[in-house]
Amino acid sequence: MCVCYEQHSRQRGSTADAALPPASSSQLIYVPPNKIKDHSPLIIGETHGTQEVLLFLTKLIKSEHRPAESTAVLLELPADLNPLIELYLKGESAQDALVRHPFWHRKVQDGRSSQAIVDFLESVKVARDNGAVVEVYGYDRKRDGSQRPSQQGLERENIMVNNVSAYLKANKADTTFIVTGRVHAKKNFVYVGDIPSLANQLSDVHRVTSVNMVANKGSYWACFAHPVKTFDCGVKEIQTKSELAAQYLQGEGVYLFPKASSDFDGELYFERVQFSPPVITSQQQ
């Protein structure tokens, strides 16, 4: 979850953040796992610092119903990590080499460099060793010094869009998942400065489906601005919504709205989410 951008943004055609339509069991359309490919590329707006989205993708990759199908998982990781990721997935380098990259050692971390990411890469490595056809691709701004520091702000959105678009044009996996922060996944979102969000720009040139991760209860790991400390980093609890589960008749999974909201086409529902801490503990924690 990226809270830092909310104050620098606006909705296209509105000054307020559009709310999701109230869902009910009669409104939500469940998408079985073997039908998710019909809605690819699927953008998942997650809460960073949780495990469940990546565990959900791991289960799909390992599913016996799709042994011959190819999968691409695009993650909000710096693009210069891609060579290291591929070496790791091929078994040609160790995990230690992967996490030496500066991305894992940032002073302030936001959940994207969590243990869940490394665990997911290990699961993909095992799946590929067993014959699964899976690619993992980082599409965020490079951290190797080749892109100027100012590009970590709103220009970063355009960098991510360009990287994702180039990948989608060059690669035709049976199912493509684009995992990103919730704000980036909003299809009608525009930052101050008239820079549309990742999903907003992608939807102009690609047929994409965007779902919002929701949970009944649980926790996540994040850093927030703090009035005394430099940052308040650690485990945060989500507000429990005891009535939420009754809306999702098939349990956890992907649900679509009969009529998409201005921001999302549906939701990825979990009963509970569990926090995932950073791989490397930073100075701010």
Steps between C-alpha positions, in 0.01 A plus 500: 500500500636840408347776706755761397342566159142554613559863592647572155214362297153558368227306324439566133182708494475517880674655797421204724616143504226289341356239733444142396134411449348313793530130425250229580494126441265553205732753337840335515593255224748234608777415253620137536880459494492333158310799355728775631700488174190635322557828689874525433693722538368517857618795707491434874499806725644361820594619844879475496651318795255208491541140385167394357513632142828320435376183671188519280717526188721214620195277535385589148843432352512159663141411409455162332236658275754710310822296463564602138404866532754780527485765770664841532510680834599866483605641837562854623873436522781703335565392142872463561416208734379293203837344407555400864147359525546290187837366617341406831203329335736303275694383805813679380531729801413485868245703693783693666603643162143605428452693824831688473325737262446849654123465472492260794710737714303826477486705821123524474326191365139470390419131486616440142831364628331254733584142586184401310664614173807282555282206607294545183813496282607177671158348429526602134847348483366168631202514263727563201722210605184288487412614148283808554544781247526816711673834457546767766571855388570817700364817339584779745760775464858375492711539813839460336557873446401500131179694573527829686369518860222745407337216308403331824209744525206537264716438190545153642142417395583556134812286531292215640240540224767491229664191649172310538380597152827389343476166678138442398580575136804270494362210704178303462455286809170316539442693822671821609472644851613855578542540876517859616396736777132584528537859374686389186222247429220758487379533141366854537773649716708806405783647705536875544700602197261313269686171513251211476557193713653179369161332448353818354765520229510127431123487453534750215710262290440151643193303604576468869296396803578663834397358837537645848632274776260492796512306825271432792779541754875473547821700497762651271850645535556865404676828574301816569601858566521568874492830695795403723690214339630527143262221405268263680587159355354170602192279511164675451158348553223540247154594618296184553189476282307209649216536247727484195526121460128453430537690172744245354301180458788299352752603764840644414573589140425738214157662469380742233236769520217466244570866430853618569555791736698799377818354649472121510337218307474283809670375814743233615361387834683339792352404834820606676832653396826456686783754514837429341805688635792626288768251399763740633429705814563869429621777730151651522341197665 
